[in-house]
Coordinates of C-alpha atoms and ligand atoms in Angstrom, one line a residue:
M1 CA -29.2 -29.1 -8.4
K2 CA -31.7 -26.3 -8.2
N3 CA -31.9 -23.4 -10.7
F4 CA -32.1 -20.2 -8.7
K5 CA -31.4 -17.9 -11.6
N6 CA -35.1 -17.2 -12.4
Y7 CA -36.0 -16.3 -8.8
I8 CA -33.0 -14.0 -8.6
E9 CA -33.9 -12.3 -11.9
E10 CA -37.5 -11.8 -10.9
N11 CA -36.6 -10.3 -7.5
K12 CA -33.5 -8.4 -8.4
N13 CA -35.1 -4.9 -8.1
R14 CA -36.3 -5.6 -4.6
F15 CA -32.9 -7.1 -3.6
I16 CA -31.2 -3.9 -4.8
N17 CA -33.8 -1.6 -3.1
E18 CA -33.3 -3.5 0.2
L19 CA -29.5 -3.1 -0.1
F20 CA -30.0 0.6 -0.9
E21 CA -31.9 1.0 2.4
L22 CA -28.8 -0.4 4.2
L23 CA -26.5 1.7 2.2
R24 CA -28.3 4.8 3.2
I25 CA -27.3 4.4 6.8
P26 CA -23.8 6.0 7.4
S27 CA -22.5 3.3 9.7
V28 CA -18.9 4.6 9.9
S29 CA -17.4 2.7 12.8
A30 CA -14.4 5.0 13.2
K31 CA -16.4 8.1 14.0
P32 CA -18.2 8.5 17.3
E33 CA -20.7 10.9 15.7
H34 CA -22.0 8.0 13.7
D35 CA -22.5 5.6 16.7
R36 CA -26.3 5.8 16.4
D37 CA -26.1 5.1 12.7
V38 CA -24.0 2.1 13.3
R39 CA -26.7 0.8 15.7
S40 CA -29.4 1.5 13.1
A41 CA -27.6 -0.6 10.6
A42 CA -27.5 -3.5 13.1
E43 CA -31.2 -3.1 13.8
L44 CA -32.1 -3.2 10.2
L45 CA -30.0 -6.4 9.7
K46 CA -31.8 -7.9 12.7
K47 CA -35.1 -7.1 10.9
H48 CA -33.9 -8.9 7.8
F49 CA -32.9 -11.9 10.0
N50 CA -36.4 -12.0 11.4
K51 CA -37.9 -11.8 8.0
L52 CA -35.9 -14.8 6.9
D53 CA -37.3 -16.6 10.0
L54 CA -33.9 -17.2 11.5
D55 CA -33.9 -18.3 15.1
N56 CA -32.2 -16.7 18.2
C57 CA -31.9 -13.4 16.4
E58 CA -30.0 -11.0 18.6
I59 CA -28.2 -7.8 18.8
C60 CA -25.2 -8.8 20.9
E61 CA -23.8 -5.8 22.9
T62 CA -20.1 -5.3 23.1
K63 CA -17.9 -2.5 24.6
G64 CA -18.1 -1.0 21.1
H65 CA -20.4 -1.6 18.2
P66 CA -22.9 -4.5 18.4
I67 CA -22.7 -7.9 16.6
V68 CA -25.8 -9.2 14.9
Y69 CA -26.5 -12.9 15.3
G70 CA -29.1 -15.3 13.9
E71 CA -29.2 -19.0 13.0
K72 CA -31.3 -21.7 11.4
I73 CA -30.5 -25.1 12.8
I74 CA -32.4 -27.8 10.8
S75 CA -30.7 -30.9 12.1
K76 CA -27.7 -31.8 14.3
D77 CA -26.7 -34.4 11.6
L78 CA -26.3 -31.7 8.9
P79 CA -23.2 -29.5 8.5
T80 CA -23.2 -26.0 9.8
I81 CA -22.0 -22.9 7.8
L82 CA -21.1 -19.8 9.8
V83 CA -21.4 -16.7 7.8
Y84 CA -19.2 -13.7 8.8
G85 CA -19.3 -10.2 7.4
H86 CA -19.4 -6.6 8.5
Y87 CA -21.9 -3.9 8.3
D88 CA -19.6 -1.0 9.3
V89 CA -17.9 1.1 6.6
Q90 CA -14.9 3.3 6.1
P91 CA -15.1 7.1 6.5
V92 CA -15.9 8.9 3.3
D93 CA -13.3 11.7 3.2
P94 CA -12.3 13.3 1.0
L95 CA -16.0 14.0 0.4
N96 CA -15.4 16.5 -2.4
L97 CA -14.0 13.7 -4.6
W98 CA -17.3 11.8 -4.6
D99 CA -19.6 12.4 -7.7
Q100 CA -22.6 12.2 -5.4
D101 CA -23.6 11.8 -1.8
P102 CA -21.9 8.5 -0.6
F103 CA -24.9 7.6 1.4
N104 CA -27.5 8.2 -1.3
P105 CA -26.9 5.1 -3.4
Y106 CA -27.6 5.2 -7.2
I107 CA -26.8 2.9 -10.2
K108 CA -24.6 4.0 -13.0
K109 CA -23.1 2.1 -16.0
T110 CA -19.3 2.0 -16.1
E111 CA -16.9 0.5 -18.7
I112 CA -16.3 -2.5 -16.5
H113 CA -19.9 -2.8 -15.4
P114 CA -22.0 -2.0 -18.5
E115 CA -25.1 -3.5 -16.8
G116 CA -24.7 -0.9 -14.0
A117 CA -23.0 -0.6 -10.7
I118 CA -24.3 0.4 -7.3
F119 CA -22.4 3.5 -6.1
A120 CA -22.2 4.2 -2.3
R121 CA -19.8 3.8 0.6
G122 CA -20.1 0.1 1.6
A123 CA -21.6 -0.9 -1.7
C124 CA -18.8 -3.6 -2.1
D125 CA -17.0 -3.4 1.3
D126 CA -18.9 -5.0 2.8
K127 CA -22.6 -4.3 2.9
G128 CA -23.2 -5.3 -0.7
Q129 CA -21.2 -8.5 -0.3
M130 CA -22.5 -9.4 3.1
F131 CA -26.1 -8.8 2.0
M132 CA -25.7 -11.4 -0.8
H133 CA -25.6 -14.0 2.0
L134 CA -29.0 -13.0 3.4
K135 CA -30.5 -13.0 0.0
A136 CA -29.0 -16.4 -0.8
I137 CA -30.9 -17.8 2.2
E138 CA -34.1 -16.3 0.9
V139 CA -33.4 -17.8 -2.5
M140 CA -32.9 -21.3 -1.0
L141 CA -35.9 -21.0 1.3
E142 CA -38.2 -19.8 -1.4
N143 CA -37.1 -22.5 -3.9
G144 CA -37.1 -25.6 -1.7
D145 CA -35.3 -25.6 1.6
L146 CA -32.0 -24.9 3.2
P147 CA -29.8 -28.0 2.7
C148 CA -27.8 -27.5 6.0
N149 CA -27.6 -25.4 9.1
V150 CA -26.5 -21.8 9.0
K151 CA -25.3 -19.2 11.6
F152 CA -24.9 -15.5 10.9
M153 CA -22.5 -13.3 12.7
I154 CA -22.2 -9.8 11.3
E155 CA -20.0 -7.3 13.1
G156 CA -19.8 -3.5 13.2
E157 CA -16.1 -3.0 13.9
E158 CA -14.2 -4.7 11.1
E159 CA -12.9 -1.4 9.7
V160 CA -11.5 -0.5 13.2
G161 CA -9.8 -3.8 14.0
S162 CA -12.5 -6.2 15.3
D163 CA -11.2 -6.0 18.9
N164 CA -14.6 -6.7 20.6
L165 CA -15.4 -9.5 18.1
E166 CA -12.3 -11.1 19.3
L167 CA -13.6 -11.3 22.8
F168 CA -17.1 -12.4 21.6
V169 CA -15.6 -15.3 19.6
K170 CA -13.5 -16.4 22.6
E171 CA -16.5 -16.3 24.9
N172 CA -19.0 -18.0 22.5
K173 CA -17.2 -20.9 21.1
E174 CA -20.1 -23.3 21.5
K175 CA -22.7 -20.9 20.0
L176 CA -20.4 -20.3 17.0
S177 CA -19.3 -24.0 16.5
N178 CA -19.4 -24.8 12.7
D179 CA -18.0 -26.9 9.9
I180 CA -16.9 -24.1 7.7
I181 CA -16.9 -20.3 7.8
L182 CA -18.1 -18.4 4.7
V183 CA -17.1 -14.8 4.0
S184 CA -17.5 -12.5 1.1
D185 CA -15.3 -9.6 1.8
T186 CA -12.5 -9.9 -0.8
G187 CA -12.3 -9.7 -4.6
M188 CA -12.2 -11.8 -7.8
I189 CA -9.7 -11.5 -10.7
S190 CA -12.1 -10.0 -13.1
K191 CA -15.8 -10.1 -14.1
T192 CA -15.3 -13.2 -16.1
I193 CA -12.5 -14.9 -14.2
P194 CA -13.7 -16.1 -10.9
S195 CA -11.2 -16.7 -8.1
I196 CA -11.2 -18.0 -4.5
T197 CA -9.0 -16.1 -2.0
T198 CA -6.7 -18.5 -0.2
G199 CA -4.5 -16.0 1.6
L200 CA -4.8 -12.7 3.4
R201 CA -1.9 -10.6 4.7
G202 CA -1.7 -9.7 8.4
L203 CA -1.4 -6.2 9.7
S204 CA 0.5 -4.1 12.1
Y205 CA -0.5 -0.4 12.3
M206 CA 1.6 2.0 14.3
E207 CA 1.8 5.8 14.9
V208 CA 4.9 7.8 15.5
E209 CA 5.0 11.2 17.1
L210 CA 8.2 13.4 17.2
T211 CA 8.5 16.5 19.4
G212 CA 11.2 19.1 18.9
P213 CA 10.8 22.6 20.4
N214 CA 8.1 23.1 23.0
R215 CA 6.1 25.4 20.6
D216 CA 5.9 26.2 16.9
L217 CA 8.6 28.7 16.0
H218 CA 9.3 31.4 13.5
S219 CA 11.1 29.6 10.7
G220 CA 13.3 32.6 10.0
H221 CA 14.4 33.4 13.4
Y222 CA 15.0 29.8 14.4
G223 CA 15.5 28.1 11.0
G224 CA 18.9 26.3 10.9
T225 CA 19.4 26.2 14.6
V226 CA 16.7 23.7 15.6
A227 CA 16.1 20.1 14.5
N228 CA 12.8 20.3 12.6
P229 CA 10.7 17.3 13.6
I230 CA 9.2 17.0 10.1
N231 CA 12.7 16.9 8.5
V232 CA 13.8 14.4 11.1
L233 CA 10.7 12.1 10.6
S234 CA 11.1 12.2 6.8
K235 CA 14.7 11.1 7.1
M236 CA 13.7 8.3 9.5
I237 CA 10.9 7.1 7.3
N238 CA 13.2 7.2 4.3
S239 CA 15.6 4.8 6.1
L240 CA 13.0 2.2 6.6
H241 CA 13.6 0.8 3.1
D242 CA 17.0 0.1 1.5
S243 CA 17.9 0.6 -2.2
N244 CA 16.3 -2.8 -3.0
N245 CA 13.1 -1.7 -1.3
K246 CA 13.6 -4.2 1.5
I247 CA 12.5 -3.2 4.9
T248 CA 15.4 -2.4 7.2
I249 CA 13.9 -3.1 10.6
P250 CA 16.2 -5.6 12.2
G251 CA 14.5 -9.0 12.5
F252 CA 11.6 -8.0 10.3
Y253 CA 12.0 -10.9 7.8
D254 CA 13.2 -13.4 10.4
N255 CA 10.4 -15.9 10.3
V256 CA 8.9 -15.1 6.9
I257 CA 7.9 -18.4 5.3
E258 CA 9.3 -18.3 1.8
V259 CA 7.0 -19.6 -0.9
S260 CA 8.5 -22.5 -3.0
E261 CA 9.8 -21.8 -6.5
E262 CA 7.1 -24.1 -7.9
D263 CA 4.3 -22.2 -6.2
R264 CA 5.8 -18.9 -7.2
K265 CA 5.9 -20.1 -10.9
E266 CA 2.2 -21.1 -10.7
M267 CA 1.3 -17.8 -9.0
N268 CA 2.9 -15.9 -11.8
L269 CA 0.7 -17.8 -14.4
T270 CA -2.5 -16.2 -13.0
P271 CA -4.0 -13.8 -15.5
F272 CA -2.4 -10.5 -14.6
N273 CA -1.4 -7.7 -17.0
I274 CA 1.1 -5.3 -15.6
D275 CA 0.2 -2.6 -18.1
E276 CA -3.5 -2.9 -17.2
F277 CA -2.5 -2.8 -13.6
K278 CA -0.5 0.5 -14.1
D279 CA -3.2 2.0 -16.3
S280 CA -5.9 1.2 -13.8
I281 CA -4.3 3.4 -11.1
G282 CA -2.5 5.8 -13.3
L283 CA 1.1 4.6 -12.6
I284 CA 4.0 5.5 -14.8
A285 CA 6.3 2.8 -13.6
E286 CA 6.2 -0.2 -11.3
H287 CA 7.9 -0.3 -7.9
G288 CA 8.6 -2.8 -5.2
E289 CA 11.0 -5.3 -3.5
A290 CA 13.7 -6.4 -5.9
G291 CA 13.5 -10.0 -7.0
Y292 CA 9.7 -10.2 -6.9
S293 CA 6.9 -9.7 -9.4
T294 CA 4.0 -7.3 -8.7
I295 CA 1.6 -10.2 -8.0
E296 CA 4.1 -11.5 -5.5
R297 CA 4.8 -8.2 -3.9
Q298 CA 1.0 -7.8 -3.5
S299 CA 0.4 -11.1 -1.7
I300 CA 3.3 -13.2 -0.5
R301 CA 5.7 -10.4 0.5
P302 CA 5.4 -8.0 3.4
A303 CA 5.2 -4.2 2.9
L304 CA 5.6 -1.1 4.9
D305 CA 3.7 2.1 4.0
V306 CA 3.1 5.5 5.5
N307 CA -0.7 6.0 5.5
G308 CA -0.6 9.6 6.6
I309 CA 2.0 12.2 7.7
W310 CA 1.3 15.6 9.2
G311 CA 2.5 18.5 11.2
G312 CA 3.2 22.2 10.7
Y313 CA 1.2 24.4 8.4
I314 CA -1.0 22.8 5.7
E315 CA -3.7 25.4 5.1
E316 CA -4.0 27.7 2.2
G317 CA -1.1 29.9 1.3
A318 CA 2.2 30.1 3.2
K319 CA 3.0 30.5 6.9
T320 CA 6.6 30.6 8.0
V321 CA 6.6 28.1 10.8
L322 CA 9.0 25.6 12.2
P323 CA 6.7 23.0 13.8
S324 CA 7.0 21.6 17.3
K325 CA 5.7 18.2 16.3
A326 CA 5.5 15.7 13.4
F327 CA 3.3 12.6 13.1
A328 CA 3.0 9.6 10.9
K329 CA 0.7 6.6 10.7
I330 CA 2.5 3.6 9.3
S331 CA 1.1 0.2 8.4
M332 CA 3.0 -3.0 7.7
R333 CA 1.3 -5.9 5.8
L334 CA 2.5 -9.2 7.0
V335 CA 2.9 -12.7 5.6
P336 CA 2.8 -16.2 7.2
G337 CA 5.5 -16.7 9.7
Q338 CA 5.4 -13.1 11.0
N339 CA 3.6 -12.3 14.2
W340 CA 2.0 -8.8 14.4
K341 CA 2.7 -8.4 18.1
R342 CA 6.4 -9.2 17.6
I343 CA 6.5 -6.8 14.6
N344 CA 5.0 -4.1 16.7
E345 CA 7.8 -4.6 19.2
L346 CA 10.5 -4.7 16.5
F347 CA 9.1 -1.5 14.9
T348 CA 9.0 0.4 18.2
K349 CA 12.5 -0.7 19.2
H350 CA 13.9 0.3 15.8
I351 CA 12.1 3.7 15.7
K352 CA 13.5 4.5 19.1
N353 CA 16.9 3.4 18.0
I354 CA 17.0 5.6 14.9
T355 CA 15.5 8.7 16.6
P356 CA 18.3 11.3 16.9
K357 CA 18.7 12.9 20.3
T358 CA 17.5 16.3 19.0
V359 CA 13.9 15.2 19.3
S360 CA 11.8 13.0 21.5
V361 CA 9.7 10.2 20.2
K362 CA 6.4 8.4 21.1
V363 CA 5.3 5.2 19.4
T364 CA 1.7 3.9 19.8
E365 CA 0.1 0.8 18.5
H366 CA -3.2 0.7 16.6
H367 CA -4.9 -2.5 15.7
G368 CA -3.3 -5.5 14.0
G369 CA -3.9 -9.1 13.0
Q370 CA -2.3 -12.3 11.8
P371 CA -2.0 -13.4 8.2
Y372 CA -4.1 -16.3 6.9
V373 CA -3.5 -19.0 4.3
A374 CA -6.1 -21.7 3.5
P375 CA -5.5 -25.1 2.0
T376 CA -7.1 -26.0 -1.3
D377 CA -7.5 -29.7 -0.7
T378 CA -10.6 -29.4 1.4
I379 CA -14.3 -30.0 0.7
G380 CA -14.9 -26.4 1.5
F381 CA -12.6 -25.3 -1.4
E382 CA -14.1 -28.0 -3.7
A383 CA -17.7 -26.9 -2.9
A384 CA -16.8 -23.3 -3.6
S385 CA -15.0 -24.3 -6.8
K386 CA -18.1 -26.2 -8.0
A387 CA -20.4 -23.3 -7.1
Y388 CA -18.3 -20.8 -9.1
E389 CA -18.2 -23.3 -12.1
D390 CA -22.0 -23.6 -12.0
V391 CA -22.5 -19.8 -12.3
F392 CA -19.5 -18.6 -14.3
S393 CA -18.9 -21.8 -16.4
K394 CA -15.2 -21.6 -15.5
K395 CA -13.1 -23.1 -12.7
P396 CA -12.0 -20.4 -10.2
I397 CA -8.4 -19.7 -9.7
A398 CA -6.9 -19.7 -6.1
T399 CA -5.3 -16.3 -5.3
R400 CA -3.7 -14.7 -2.3
D401 CA -4.9 -11.2 -1.5
G402 CA -2.9 -8.3 -0.1
G403 CA -5.6 -7.0 2.2
S404 CA -6.3 -8.1 5.7
I405 CA -9.3 -9.4 7.7
P406 CA -7.7 -9.9 11.0
I407 CA -10.4 -12.0 12.6
I408 CA -10.0 -14.8 10.1
A409 CA -6.8 -16.1 11.6
L410 CA -8.4 -15.9 15.0
F411 CA -11.4 -17.9 13.8
E412 CA -9.0 -20.7 12.9
Q413 CA -7.3 -20.5 16.3
E414 CA -10.5 -20.3 18.5
L415 CA -13.1 -22.1 16.5
E416 CA -10.7 -24.5 14.7
S417 CA -12.4 -24.2 11.4
K418 CA -11.3 -23.0 8.0
T419 CA -12.7 -20.0 6.2
I420 CA -13.7 -19.9 2.5
L421 CA -13.3 -16.4 1.1
M422 CA -15.8 -16.1 -1.7
G423 CA -15.3 -12.5 -2.8
F424 CA -17.1 -10.9 -5.8
G425 CA -15.5 -7.4 -5.7
L426 CA -13.2 -6.1 -8.4
D427 CA -10.0 -4.1 -7.9
S428 CA -11.7 -1.2 -9.8
D429 CA -14.6 -1.1 -7.4
A430 CA -12.7 1.6 -5.4
I431 CA -13.2 0.2 -1.9
H432 CA -12.1 2.7 0.8
S433 CA -11.9 5.4 -1.9
P434 CA -14.3 8.0 -3.3
N435 CA -17.0 6.6 -5.6
E436 CA -16.9 3.0 -4.2
H437 CA -19.2 0.8 -6.2
Y438 CA -20.3 -2.8 -6.8
G439 CA -21.4 -4.3 -10.1
V440 CA -25.1 -5.3 -10.2
S441 CA -24.2 -8.5 -12.0
N442 CA -21.4 -9.3 -9.4
F443 CA -24.1 -8.8 -6.7
L444 CA -26.6 -11.1 -8.4
Q445 CA -24.1 -13.8 -9.5
G446 CA -22.7 -13.7 -6.0
I447 CA -26.2 -14.6 -4.6
E448 CA -26.4 -17.4 -7.0
T449 CA -22.9 -18.8 -6.3
I450 CA -23.4 -18.7 -2.5
S451 CA -26.7 -20.6 -2.8
K452 CA -24.9 -23.3 -4.9
F453 CA -22.2 -23.5 -2.3
Y454 CA -24.7 -24.6 0.3
Y455 CA -25.8 -27.6 -1.8
H456 CA -22.3 -28.6 -2.8
F457 CA -20.9 -28.4 0.6
T458 CA -23.8 -30.4 2.1
N459 CA -23.3 -33.1 -0.6
L460 CA -19.6 -33.3 -0.2
S461 CA -19.9 -33.5 3.6
K462 CA -21.9 -36.7 3.2
D463 CA -19.1 -38.6 1.5
Ligands
BES501 N1 -12.6 -6.2 3.0 C1 -11.4 -5.6 3.4 C2 -10.1 -6.5 3.2 C3 -9.8 -6.9 1.8 C4 -10.2 -6.2 0.7 C5 -9.1 -8.1 1.7 C6 -9.8 -6.6 -0.5 C7 -8.8 -8.5 0.4 C8 -9.2 -7.8 -0.7 C9 -11.5 -5.2 4.9 O1 -12.7 -4.5 5.1 C10 -10.4 -4.2 5.2 O2 -10.4 -3.1 4.6 N2 -9.5 -4.5 6.0 C11 -8.5 -3.6 6.5 C12 -8.0 -4.0 7.9 C13 -8.8 -3.6 9.0 C14 -8.1 -4.0 10.3 C15 -9.0 -2.1 9.0 C16 -7.3 -3.5 5.6 O3 -7.0 -4.5 4.9 O4 -6.7 -2.4 5.5
MN502 MN1 -14.3 -5.5 4.3
MN503 MN1 -12.5 -2.4 4.4

């Protein structure tokens, strides 16, 4: 087995500078004013693919943001790894809560990352993690050769639901054929406890709009005589959970696959400290569905949360107004057995049922995706496990994450291959939040672990 550590150490400053260049591009997929930036990020990636001497490098156009593709096929007899990641990022607001410009990356030491962390939007999710895969290819090529075939498919719409990637995958099954899909877009337990993500939750994202009077009204003249849409919406939202924090939408839990007592026991043995969890996000008390631990609530149980609620007057000072409209964006995290399209229907039907006749209601669907669980008795998992052990001197723990990467379940359905989620982010890295960052050592160890994976996977594929 090759020792890549020296090469990574000698080249780390350049690796970081190259990542900085990518982080400087504000490729926010959700905002049309950043469309050109999103394209620039795709172009920069293609340049890196060319520099790595990948073949068939291409910016694949879609109805939305492009997909960047490149491959290195050495031999039909060797296994093929398909790398997936995303170069788009979340919006930065609230901008005033960032210590510095989110698109001017810098390194700062933190308690958890004493060697320094890279601060920028996308540092961890997912430019930093995705970029490790490009550098791993460089490491392997410069220190011998690639042990197997590789295909790269990096998209620019993960943060807005991957709708166009779905079509691309369906139309390019042959081009994307592979033996395993490798993704770094999740987290690990802690800096010294490596983990492999074996489950992701699904997602159903909805929006509700209530309309009462045909215009905003004087809240003195009309107050008490008109159903206030914000009051009504609050009451409706409140009724979506019962006193045990179970979701009250009829049929919501119908097909949920319950995890066995044995698996639950094992899951609760993973290193997790509830006080540290509370401290890390400033909580006074825990909360969630009765009968389940926080680890379980976060991974094997569904959840419903309001992501935003608005209407009426929210500027400085007071304005006496009884609003015409109230809005809420609501997401539901789903677990195996649940189908996001069916959940969309159940939600819509239920919201319509509980809307009083004093207001009118409109329910719209945003993006969604299926949950994913991966088996651990595969050569992909074994190869990943060995790779982590090489670098961290510890066997990784299998964990199920609460977040969603909707395209992963679709990969399994369309390409019939499993995905290995080798994530190196930490919960404290603040993805989607102000001051997102990524530990320099996580970045460098990630590059090494990924490189090792290629060799283990190729060897295990021979048996
Ligand atoms: N990388 C995240 C998903 C993630 C983060 C999974 C941490 C597990 C641990 C991804 O970029 C993301 O943010 N996904 C969205 C869904 C998407 C459709 C907007 C999410 O989970 O909210
Ligand atoms: Mn991501
Ligand atoms: Mn994300």
